[in-house]
XYZ file of C-alpha atoms in Angstrom:
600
model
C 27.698 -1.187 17.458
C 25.519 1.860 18.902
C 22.106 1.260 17.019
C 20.873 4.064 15.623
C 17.551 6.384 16.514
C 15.076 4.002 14.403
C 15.796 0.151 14.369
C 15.065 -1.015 10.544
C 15.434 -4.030 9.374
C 18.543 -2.850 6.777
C 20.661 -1.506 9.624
C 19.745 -4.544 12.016
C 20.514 -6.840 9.284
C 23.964 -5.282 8.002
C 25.216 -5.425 11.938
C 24.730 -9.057 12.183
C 26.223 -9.839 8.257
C 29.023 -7.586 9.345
C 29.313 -9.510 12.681
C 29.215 -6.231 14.712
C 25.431 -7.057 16.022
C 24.015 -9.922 17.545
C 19.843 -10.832 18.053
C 20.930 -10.374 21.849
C 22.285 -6.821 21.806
C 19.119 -5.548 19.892
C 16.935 -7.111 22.436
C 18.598 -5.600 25.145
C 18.273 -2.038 23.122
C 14.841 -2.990 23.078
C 14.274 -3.854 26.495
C 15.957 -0.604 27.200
C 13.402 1.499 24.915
C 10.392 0.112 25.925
C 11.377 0.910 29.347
C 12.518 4.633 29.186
C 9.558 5.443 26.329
C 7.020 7.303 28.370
C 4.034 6.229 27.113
C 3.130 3.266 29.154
C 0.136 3.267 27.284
C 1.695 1.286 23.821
C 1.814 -2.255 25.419
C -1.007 -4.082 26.578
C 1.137 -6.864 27.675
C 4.816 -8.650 26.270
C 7.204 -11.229 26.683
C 9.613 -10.932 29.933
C 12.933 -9.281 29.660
C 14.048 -13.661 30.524
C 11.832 -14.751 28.032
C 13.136 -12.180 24.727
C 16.551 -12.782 25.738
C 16.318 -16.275 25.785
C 14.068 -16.101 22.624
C 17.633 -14.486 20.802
C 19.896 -16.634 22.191
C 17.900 -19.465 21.057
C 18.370 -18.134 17.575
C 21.526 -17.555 17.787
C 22.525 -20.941 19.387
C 20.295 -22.386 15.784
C 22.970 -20.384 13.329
C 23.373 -17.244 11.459
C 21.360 -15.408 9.593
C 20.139 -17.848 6.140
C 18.171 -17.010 2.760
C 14.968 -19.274 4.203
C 15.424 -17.292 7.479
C 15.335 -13.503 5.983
C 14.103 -11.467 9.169
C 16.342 -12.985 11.188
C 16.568 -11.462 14.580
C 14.499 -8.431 13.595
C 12.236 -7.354 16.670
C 8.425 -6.947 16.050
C 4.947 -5.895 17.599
C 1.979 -7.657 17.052
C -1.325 -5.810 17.747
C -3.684 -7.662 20.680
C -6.473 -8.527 17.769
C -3.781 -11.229 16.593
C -2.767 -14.081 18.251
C 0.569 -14.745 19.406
C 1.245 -18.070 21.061
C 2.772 -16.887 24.730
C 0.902 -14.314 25.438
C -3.128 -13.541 25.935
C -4.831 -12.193 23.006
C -7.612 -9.192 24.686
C -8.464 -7.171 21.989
C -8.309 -3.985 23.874
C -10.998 -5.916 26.615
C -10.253 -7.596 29.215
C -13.308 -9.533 30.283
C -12.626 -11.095 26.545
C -9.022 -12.152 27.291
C -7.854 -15.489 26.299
C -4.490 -17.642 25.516
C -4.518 -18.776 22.351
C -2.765 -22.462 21.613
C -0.761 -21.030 18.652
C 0.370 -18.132 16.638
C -2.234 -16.651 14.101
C -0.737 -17.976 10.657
C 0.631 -14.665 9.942
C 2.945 -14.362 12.678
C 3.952 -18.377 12.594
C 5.189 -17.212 9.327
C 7.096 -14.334 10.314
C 8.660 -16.479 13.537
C 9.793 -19.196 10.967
C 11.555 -15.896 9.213
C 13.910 -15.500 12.236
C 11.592 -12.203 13.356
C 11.171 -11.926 17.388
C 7.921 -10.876 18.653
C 8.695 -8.445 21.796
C 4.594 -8.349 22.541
C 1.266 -7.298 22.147
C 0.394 -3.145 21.630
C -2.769 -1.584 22.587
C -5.701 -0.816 19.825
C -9.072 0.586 19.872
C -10.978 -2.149 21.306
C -12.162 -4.478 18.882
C -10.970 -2.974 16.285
C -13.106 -0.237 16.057
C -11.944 3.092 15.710
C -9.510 5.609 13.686
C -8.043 7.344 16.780
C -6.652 5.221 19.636
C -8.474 6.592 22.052
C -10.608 3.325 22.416
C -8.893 1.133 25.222
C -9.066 0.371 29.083
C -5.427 0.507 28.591
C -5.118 3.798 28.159
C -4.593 5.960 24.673
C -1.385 5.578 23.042
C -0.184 9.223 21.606
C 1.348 10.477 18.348
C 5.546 10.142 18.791
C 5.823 13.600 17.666
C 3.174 15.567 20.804
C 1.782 13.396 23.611
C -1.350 16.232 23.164
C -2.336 14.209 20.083
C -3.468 10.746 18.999
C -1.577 8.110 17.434
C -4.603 6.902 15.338
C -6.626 3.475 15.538
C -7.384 1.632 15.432
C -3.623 -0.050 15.712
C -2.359 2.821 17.947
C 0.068 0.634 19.565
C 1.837 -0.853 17.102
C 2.475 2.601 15.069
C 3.828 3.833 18.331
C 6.643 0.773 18.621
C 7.999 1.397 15.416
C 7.617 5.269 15.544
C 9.203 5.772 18.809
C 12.092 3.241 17.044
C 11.431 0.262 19.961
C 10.846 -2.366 17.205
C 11.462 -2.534 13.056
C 8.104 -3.307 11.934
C 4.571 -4.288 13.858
C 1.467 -5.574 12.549
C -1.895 -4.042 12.707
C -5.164 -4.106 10.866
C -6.830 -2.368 8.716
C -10.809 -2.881 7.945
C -11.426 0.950 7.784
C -8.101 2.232 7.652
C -6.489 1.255 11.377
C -3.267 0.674 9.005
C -2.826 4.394 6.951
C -4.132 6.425 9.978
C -1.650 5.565 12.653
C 0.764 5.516 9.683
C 0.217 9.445 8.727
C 0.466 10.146 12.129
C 3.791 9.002 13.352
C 5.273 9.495 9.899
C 5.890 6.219 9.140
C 5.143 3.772 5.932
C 1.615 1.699 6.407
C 0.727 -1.040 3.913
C -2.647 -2.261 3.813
C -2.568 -5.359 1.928
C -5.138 -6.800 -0.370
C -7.838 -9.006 1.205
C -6.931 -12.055 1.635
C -3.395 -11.583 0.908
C -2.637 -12.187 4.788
C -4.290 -15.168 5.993
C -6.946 -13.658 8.911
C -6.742 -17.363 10.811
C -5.994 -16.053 14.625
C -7.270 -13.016 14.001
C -10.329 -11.478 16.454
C -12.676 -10.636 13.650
C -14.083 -7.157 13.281
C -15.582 -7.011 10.123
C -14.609 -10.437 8.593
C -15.476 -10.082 4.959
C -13.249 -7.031 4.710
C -10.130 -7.649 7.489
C -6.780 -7.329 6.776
C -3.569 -7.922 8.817
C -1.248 -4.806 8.270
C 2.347 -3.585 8.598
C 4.033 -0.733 10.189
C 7.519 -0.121 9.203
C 10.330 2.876 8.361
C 10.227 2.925 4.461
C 7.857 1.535 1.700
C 10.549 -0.978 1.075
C 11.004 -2.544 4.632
C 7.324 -2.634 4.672
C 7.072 -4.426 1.049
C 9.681 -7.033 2.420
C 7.405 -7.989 5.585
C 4.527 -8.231 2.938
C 6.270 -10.432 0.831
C 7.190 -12.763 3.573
C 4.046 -12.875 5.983
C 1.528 -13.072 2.722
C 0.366 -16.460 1.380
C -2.484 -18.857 0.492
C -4.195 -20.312 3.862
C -6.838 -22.943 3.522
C -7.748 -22.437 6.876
C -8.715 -19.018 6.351
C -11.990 -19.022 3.691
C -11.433 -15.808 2.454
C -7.877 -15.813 1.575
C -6.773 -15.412 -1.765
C -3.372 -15.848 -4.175
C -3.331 -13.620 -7.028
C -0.792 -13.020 -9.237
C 0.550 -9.481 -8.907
C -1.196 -6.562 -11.186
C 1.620 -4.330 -12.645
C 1.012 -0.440 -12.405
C 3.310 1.547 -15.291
C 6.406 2.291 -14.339
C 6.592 5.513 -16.302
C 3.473 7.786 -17.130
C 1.466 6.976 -14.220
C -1.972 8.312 -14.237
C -2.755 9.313 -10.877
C -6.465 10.836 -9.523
C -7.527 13.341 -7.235
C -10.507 14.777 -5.820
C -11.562 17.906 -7.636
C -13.404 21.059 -6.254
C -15.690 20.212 -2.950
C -14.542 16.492 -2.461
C -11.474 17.598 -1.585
C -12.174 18.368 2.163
C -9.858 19.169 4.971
C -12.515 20.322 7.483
C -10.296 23.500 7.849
C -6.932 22.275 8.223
C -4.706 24.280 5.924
C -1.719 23.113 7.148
C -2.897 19.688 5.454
C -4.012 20.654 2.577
C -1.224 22.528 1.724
C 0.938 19.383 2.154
C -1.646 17.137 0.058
C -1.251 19.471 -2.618
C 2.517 19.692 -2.159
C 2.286 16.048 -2.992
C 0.346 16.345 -6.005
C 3.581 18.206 -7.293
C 5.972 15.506 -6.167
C 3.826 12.852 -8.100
C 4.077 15.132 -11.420
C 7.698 15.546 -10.976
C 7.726 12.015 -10.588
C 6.902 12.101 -14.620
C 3.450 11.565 -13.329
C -0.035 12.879 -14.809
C -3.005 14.434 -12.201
C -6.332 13.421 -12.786
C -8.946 15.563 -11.198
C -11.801 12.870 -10.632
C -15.437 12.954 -8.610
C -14.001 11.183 -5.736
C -18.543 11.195 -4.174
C -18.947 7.793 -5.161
C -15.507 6.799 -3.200
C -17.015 8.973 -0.191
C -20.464 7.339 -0.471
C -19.625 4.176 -0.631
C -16.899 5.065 2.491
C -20.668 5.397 4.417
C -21.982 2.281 3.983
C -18.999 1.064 6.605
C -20.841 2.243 9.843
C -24.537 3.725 8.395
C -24.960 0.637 6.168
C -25.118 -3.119 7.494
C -21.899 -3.552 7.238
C -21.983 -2.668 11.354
C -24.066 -6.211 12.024
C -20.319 -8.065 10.844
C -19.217 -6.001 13.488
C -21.423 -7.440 16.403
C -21.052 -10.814 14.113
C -17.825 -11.330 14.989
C -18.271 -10.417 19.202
C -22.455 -11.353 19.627
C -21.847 -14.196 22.481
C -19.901 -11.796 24.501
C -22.025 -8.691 23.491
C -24.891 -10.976 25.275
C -23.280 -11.724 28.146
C -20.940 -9.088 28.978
C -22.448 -6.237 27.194
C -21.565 -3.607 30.017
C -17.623 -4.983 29.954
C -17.079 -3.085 26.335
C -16.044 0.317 25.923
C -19.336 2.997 25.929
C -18.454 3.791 21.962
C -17.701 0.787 20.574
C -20.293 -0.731 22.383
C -22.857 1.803 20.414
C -21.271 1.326 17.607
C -22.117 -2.579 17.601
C -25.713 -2.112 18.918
C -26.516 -0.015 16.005
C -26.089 -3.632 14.216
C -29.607 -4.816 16.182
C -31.983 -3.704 13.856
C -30.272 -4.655 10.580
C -32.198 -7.079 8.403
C -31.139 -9.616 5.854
C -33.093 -7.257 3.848
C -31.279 -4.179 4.891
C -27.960 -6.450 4.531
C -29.368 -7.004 0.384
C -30.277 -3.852 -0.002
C -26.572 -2.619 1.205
C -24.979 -5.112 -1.279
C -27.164 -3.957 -4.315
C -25.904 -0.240 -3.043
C -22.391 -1.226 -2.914
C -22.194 -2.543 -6.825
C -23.718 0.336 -7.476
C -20.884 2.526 -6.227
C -18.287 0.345 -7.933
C -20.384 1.020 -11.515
C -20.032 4.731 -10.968
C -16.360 4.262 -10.271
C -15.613 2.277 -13.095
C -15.493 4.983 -15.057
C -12.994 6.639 -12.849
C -10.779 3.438 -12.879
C -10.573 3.914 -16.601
C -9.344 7.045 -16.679
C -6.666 6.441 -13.296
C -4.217 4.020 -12.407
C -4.338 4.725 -8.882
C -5.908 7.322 -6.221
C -3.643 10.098 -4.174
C -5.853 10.665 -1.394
C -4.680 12.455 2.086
C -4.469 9.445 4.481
C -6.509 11.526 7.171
C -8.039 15.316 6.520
C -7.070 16.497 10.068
C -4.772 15.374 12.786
C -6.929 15.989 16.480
C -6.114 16.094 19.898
C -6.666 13.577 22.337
C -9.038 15.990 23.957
C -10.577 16.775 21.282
C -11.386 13.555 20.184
C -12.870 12.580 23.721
C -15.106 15.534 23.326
C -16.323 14.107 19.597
C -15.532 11.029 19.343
C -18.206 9.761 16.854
C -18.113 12.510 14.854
C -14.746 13.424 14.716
C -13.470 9.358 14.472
C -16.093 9.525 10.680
C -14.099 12.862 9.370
C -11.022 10.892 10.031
C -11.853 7.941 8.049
C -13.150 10.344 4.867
C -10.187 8.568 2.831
C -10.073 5.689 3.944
C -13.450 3.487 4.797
C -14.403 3.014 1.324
C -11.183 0.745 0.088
C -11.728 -2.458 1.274
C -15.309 -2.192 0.415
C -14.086 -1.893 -3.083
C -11.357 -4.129 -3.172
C -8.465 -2.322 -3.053
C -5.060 -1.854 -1.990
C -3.012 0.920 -0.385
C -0.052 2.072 1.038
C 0.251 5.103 3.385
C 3.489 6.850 3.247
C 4.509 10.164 4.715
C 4.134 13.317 3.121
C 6.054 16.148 4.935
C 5.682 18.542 8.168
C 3.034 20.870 9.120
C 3.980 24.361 10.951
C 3.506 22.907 14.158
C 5.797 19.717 13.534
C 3.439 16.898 13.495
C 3.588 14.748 10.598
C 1.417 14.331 7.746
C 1.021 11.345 5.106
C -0.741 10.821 2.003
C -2.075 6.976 0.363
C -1.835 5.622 -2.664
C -4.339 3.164 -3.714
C -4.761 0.440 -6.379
C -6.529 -2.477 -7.529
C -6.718 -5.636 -5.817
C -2.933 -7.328 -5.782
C -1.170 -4.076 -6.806
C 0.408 -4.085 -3.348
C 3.859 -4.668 -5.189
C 3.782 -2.081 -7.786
C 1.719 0.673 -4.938
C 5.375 -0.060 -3.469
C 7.462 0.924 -5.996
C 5.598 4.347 -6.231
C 4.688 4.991 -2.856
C 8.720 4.580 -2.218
C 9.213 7.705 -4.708
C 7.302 10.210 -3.189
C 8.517 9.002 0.067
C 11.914 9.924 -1.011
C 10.506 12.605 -2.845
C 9.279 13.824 0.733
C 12.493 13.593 1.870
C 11.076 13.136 5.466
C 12.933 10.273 7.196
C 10.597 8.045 8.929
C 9.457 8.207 12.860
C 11.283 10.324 14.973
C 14.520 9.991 12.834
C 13.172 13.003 10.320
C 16.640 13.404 9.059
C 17.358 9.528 7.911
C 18.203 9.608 4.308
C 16.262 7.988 2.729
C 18.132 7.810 -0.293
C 20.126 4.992 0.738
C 17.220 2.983 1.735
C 16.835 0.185 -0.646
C 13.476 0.486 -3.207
C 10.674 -2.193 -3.119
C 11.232 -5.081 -5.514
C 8.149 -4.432 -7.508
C 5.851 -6.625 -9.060
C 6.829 -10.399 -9.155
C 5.396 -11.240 -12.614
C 6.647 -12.891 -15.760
C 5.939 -10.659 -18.495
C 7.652 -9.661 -21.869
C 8.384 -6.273 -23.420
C 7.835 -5.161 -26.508
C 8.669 -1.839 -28.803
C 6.319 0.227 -30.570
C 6.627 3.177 -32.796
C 3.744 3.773 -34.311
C 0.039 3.227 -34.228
C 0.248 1.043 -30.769
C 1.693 4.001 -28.975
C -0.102 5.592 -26.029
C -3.377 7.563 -27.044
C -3.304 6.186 -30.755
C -5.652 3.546 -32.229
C -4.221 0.731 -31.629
C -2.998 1.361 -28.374
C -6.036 -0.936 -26.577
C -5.016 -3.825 -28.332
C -2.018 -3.436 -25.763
C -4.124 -1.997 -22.783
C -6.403 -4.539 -23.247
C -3.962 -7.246 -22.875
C -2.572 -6.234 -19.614
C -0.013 -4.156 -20.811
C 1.633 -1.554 -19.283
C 4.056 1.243 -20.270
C 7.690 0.432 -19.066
C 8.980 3.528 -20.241
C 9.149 5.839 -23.314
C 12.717 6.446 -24.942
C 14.235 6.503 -28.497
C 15.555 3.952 -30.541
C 20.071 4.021 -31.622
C 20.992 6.192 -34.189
C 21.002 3.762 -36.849
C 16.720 3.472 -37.155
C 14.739 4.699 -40.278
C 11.257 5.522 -40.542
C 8.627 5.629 -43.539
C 5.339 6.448 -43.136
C 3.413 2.928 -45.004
C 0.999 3.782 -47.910
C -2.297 2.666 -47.326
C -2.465 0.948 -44.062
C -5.854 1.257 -41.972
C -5.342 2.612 -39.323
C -2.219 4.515 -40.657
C 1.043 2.894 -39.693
C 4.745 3.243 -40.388
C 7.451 1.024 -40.934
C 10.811 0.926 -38.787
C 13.729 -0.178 -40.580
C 17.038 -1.069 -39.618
C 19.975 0.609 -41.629
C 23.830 -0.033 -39.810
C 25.847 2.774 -40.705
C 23.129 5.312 -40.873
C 23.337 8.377 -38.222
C 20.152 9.541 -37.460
C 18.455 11.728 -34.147
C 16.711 8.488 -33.036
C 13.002 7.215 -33.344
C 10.570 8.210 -31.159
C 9.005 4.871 -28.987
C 7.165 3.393 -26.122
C 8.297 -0.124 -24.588
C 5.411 -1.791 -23.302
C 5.222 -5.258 -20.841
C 2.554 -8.106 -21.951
C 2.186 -11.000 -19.981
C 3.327 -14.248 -21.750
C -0.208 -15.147 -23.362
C -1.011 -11.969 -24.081
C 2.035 -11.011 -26.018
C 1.434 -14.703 -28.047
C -1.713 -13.391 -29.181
C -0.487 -9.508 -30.300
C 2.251 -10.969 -31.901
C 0.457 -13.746 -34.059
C -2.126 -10.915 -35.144
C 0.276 -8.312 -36.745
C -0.260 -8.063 -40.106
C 2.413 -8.266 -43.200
C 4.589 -6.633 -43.850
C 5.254 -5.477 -40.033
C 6.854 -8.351 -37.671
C 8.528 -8.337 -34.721
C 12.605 -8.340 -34.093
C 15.395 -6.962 -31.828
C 15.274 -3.093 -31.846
C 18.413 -1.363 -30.324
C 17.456 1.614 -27.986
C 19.376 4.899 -26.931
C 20.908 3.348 -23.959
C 22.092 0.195 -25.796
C 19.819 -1.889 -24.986
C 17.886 -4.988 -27.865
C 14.145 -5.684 -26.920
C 11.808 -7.086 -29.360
C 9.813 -4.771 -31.240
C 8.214 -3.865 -34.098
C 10.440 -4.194 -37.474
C 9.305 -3.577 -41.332
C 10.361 -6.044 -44.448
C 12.265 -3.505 -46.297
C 10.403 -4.328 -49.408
C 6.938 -2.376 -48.286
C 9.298 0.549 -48.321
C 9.615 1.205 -52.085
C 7.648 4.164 -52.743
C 6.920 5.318 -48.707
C 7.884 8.606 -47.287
C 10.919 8.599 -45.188
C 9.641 10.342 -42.456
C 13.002 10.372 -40.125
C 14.148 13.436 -39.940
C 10.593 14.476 -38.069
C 12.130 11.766 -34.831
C 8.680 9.843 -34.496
C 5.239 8.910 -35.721
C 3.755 11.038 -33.340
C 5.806 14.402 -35.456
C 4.767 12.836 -37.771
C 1.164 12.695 -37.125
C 0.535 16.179 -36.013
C 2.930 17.341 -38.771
C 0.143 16.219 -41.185
């Protein structure tokens, strides 16, 4: 089997189900990449050609590919912040070099998935930087124009699955190291929740606010690493298991930046693309909210001009003491500007920061998630050496401020500008939305229709979706006062609801419009035989407690029972003893209470 352009985990794992693949032919095809890619700047060091083929045969000498074994033989790249047992860890230093005794959790787990690690890729050093231009070992470019940067600070590892050596890599992403080198090799970056990925083996940047990412082709593939690598660690004391929050599936409300906060320093060519997605996500059956994205942006500031910089020299202040001159010139000013912050100043950040996410709240009420452009501009490596402090802060305009305020994101790409070079866009969520951020942030990929690395003509169509959420819930149908907008529609929100879709009930529905009910309400009624257009009605999804509670408080004479909808379908919904009916309005022939409503 010739492997294709882009190695994925789908097409890797359909050769070795369909027995015309083995673990050993891709790492020979990966051997053979890594050593006609002409970059030599993407590794910082990996396992010997010996050592990966012996790593496959191994695997293949242990059996096939198994359900408790789902990344079987898949090739990956871990970034040189993350320990892999084998090989040093540096962080983009080398006077900091060591050899760790074990795998960081997060890549145990993905080795006891059947995944090979092929090595460690180069980074901004320390973990500090948007642009890649950061290391001793050289600046890994975009896949698309050596003349530009691949983005930091996980340059590497965006490069390995860009340039199609490996499926997926890990970064990290503390001020978005995960979306920028994402958007710039046109690939799929997910940037987890904190503390979804166990940080144990991880060289600390800013430790409150790590995360471990993943590079990889499509929102899906990306998703499925997630799913595997993420998980409660005791070891780590800031990791966290939450059950997933569920986005709508339908109707999502989706904010922008309005007027002024929506900056591109100049670059057309980007905007024009941002706004191009905009379009997609309304097509999508989406709605655009224009929202004051300057508390998003302010708080963004507090990453490198508030004390958040002392976690930075936190996490490296006994070798900042003693080898001080070893670091790179801008990341070492970058973690001396942490020597005059106070516990004070660290306080007075904190108070700053909840004040941020009160102005926001607001925002959050009105949004389900943010569409921001992953980066406003896309430099040159030139340019960046010629700015690097100031052009490094216009990069992370979008990005700084979401682990500060606890969310998640996924960067997918977006389309092509004039030139050819690639351009994404992120969706972000609350905390634990990861799953449900996949489901939409695989739309307007395909929406995009872009392919993914240097492949721009994949189809992406074929590429399986994201699983979504992984949450027991129950859905319910409403026709009346609980749909969206109308008064009782909070009793639903407020529940953790969420619209599943809107649609009409079978043919065979009535509808009366109740006398005095407060708020008004009508009354669904079944009636076999009768042929009407269909009722207007919203399902909605309740977690299990939740929907206990809305169903014991419905009032008489409304209950709930199995309503049939257009496409056949029986989900519990609301249902009306047909003796409240005597003396109501049949309101049917308007098709819904909302006709109904703006009828009177």
């Amino acid at each position: 089997m010739t492997l294709p352009k882009m190695m994925t985990i789908g097409t890797l794992a359909a050769g070795y189900e369909a027995g015309t693949l083995t673990p050993l032919d891709v790492i020979e095809a990966v051997i053979g990449r890594i050593q006609s890619w002409p970059d030599p700047a993407v590794w910082i060091s990996r396992f010997s050609d010996d050592e990966l083929r012996a790593a496959a045969k191994a695997l293949m000498a242990a059996g096939g590919p198994s359900p408790d074994k789902p990344l079987w033989g898949i090739p990956f790249a871990v970034k040189d912040n993350i320990d892999c047992a084998g090989l040093e860890t540096t962080a983009a230093c080398p006077a900091f070099a060591y050899r760790p005794a074990q795998d960081a959790t997060v890549v145990a787990r993905l080795r006891a998935a059947g995944a090979i690690p092929v090595g460690k890729t180069n980074l901004d050093q320390f973990a500090t930087g948007l642009n890649g231009t950061r290391s001793p070992y050289g600046a890994p470019r975009s896949v698309f124009d050596a003349d530009y940067i691949s983005g930091g600070s996980s340059s590497g590892s965006a490069v390995a699955v860009g340039a199609g050596i490996v499926a997926f890599s890990l970064g990290t992403d503390t001020a978005g190291s995960g979306r920028v080198p994402a958007s710039f090799n046109n690939l799929v970056g997910v940037k987890p929740s904190k503390g979804m990925f166990s940080t144990t083996g991880l060289v600390p940047a800013c430790r409150s606010l790590d995360c471990i990412s993943v590079f990889a082709a499509t929102a899906g593939e990306a998703d499925f690493v997630r799913r595997v690598a993420a998980g409660l660690d005791p070891a780590d004391p800031f990791s966290r298991d939450l059950p997933d929050v569920v986005l709508p599936t339908e109707g999502l409300r989706v904010g922008v930046p309005v007027g002024a906060e929506r900056e591109f320093f100049g670059d057309a060519a980007n905007e024009a693309i941002y706004v191009a997605a905009i379009e997609a996500m309304k097509a999508l059956g989406c709605s655009i909210v224009e929202i004051d994205f300057a508390p998003f942006r302010e708080a963004a500031n507090l990453l490198y001009s508030g004390p958040w910089v002392a976690e930075r020299l936190a996490a490296v202040e006994a070798f900042h003491a003693a080898h001080a001159d070893a670091m790179d010139p801008n990341v070492r000013k970058i973690v001396e500007g942490a020597l005059g912050v106070t516990a004070v100043d660290a306080f007075r950040g904190l108070y700053a920061l909840e004040g941020f996410r009160q102005k926001t709240a607001a925002t959050w009420a009105m949004v389900d998630i943010l569409l921001l452009p992953t980066t406003p501009l896309f430099p040159k490596v030139s340019d960046m050496l010629a700015d690097p402090i100031g052009l490094n802060s216009k990069l992370g305009r979008y990005t700084n401020f979401v682990n500060l305020m606890d969310c998640a994101g996924i960067a997918v790409p977006a389309g092509f500008r004039p030139d050819g070079l690639p351009f994404g866009v992120t969706l972000i969520g609350p905390a634990f939305s990861d799953a449900a951020l996949a489901v939409w942030g695989d739309r307007l990929h395909k929406a995009a229709a872009t392919g993914y690395g240097l492949d721009t003509t994949a189809d992406l169509s074929a590429m399986p979706a994201p699983e979504g959420p992984q949450v027991e819930r129950i859905e319910v149908v409403v026709v009346g006062a609980h749909l969206s907008g109308m008064p009782l529609n909070p009793q639903l929100t407020g529940g953790g609801g969420v619209l599943v879709k809107r649609c009409r009930t079978a043919s065979d529905y009535r509808l009366y419009a109740l006398p005095g009910t407060v708020p008004p309400k009508p009354g669904l009624l079944h009636s076999p035989g009768f042929d009407g257009p269909g009722l207007e009605v919203e399902v909605w999804a309740l977690p299990p407690a939740a929907f206990g509670r809305f169903v014991a408080a419905i009032p008489a004479p409304l209950g709930i029972g199995k309503v049939t909808l257009d496409d056949g379908s029986d989900v519990s919904g609301f249902l009306c003893e047909p003796h409240a009916l005597e003396g109501a309005a049949e309101i049917t022939a308007l098709g819904g209470w909302r006709a109904y409503c703006a009828a009177k």
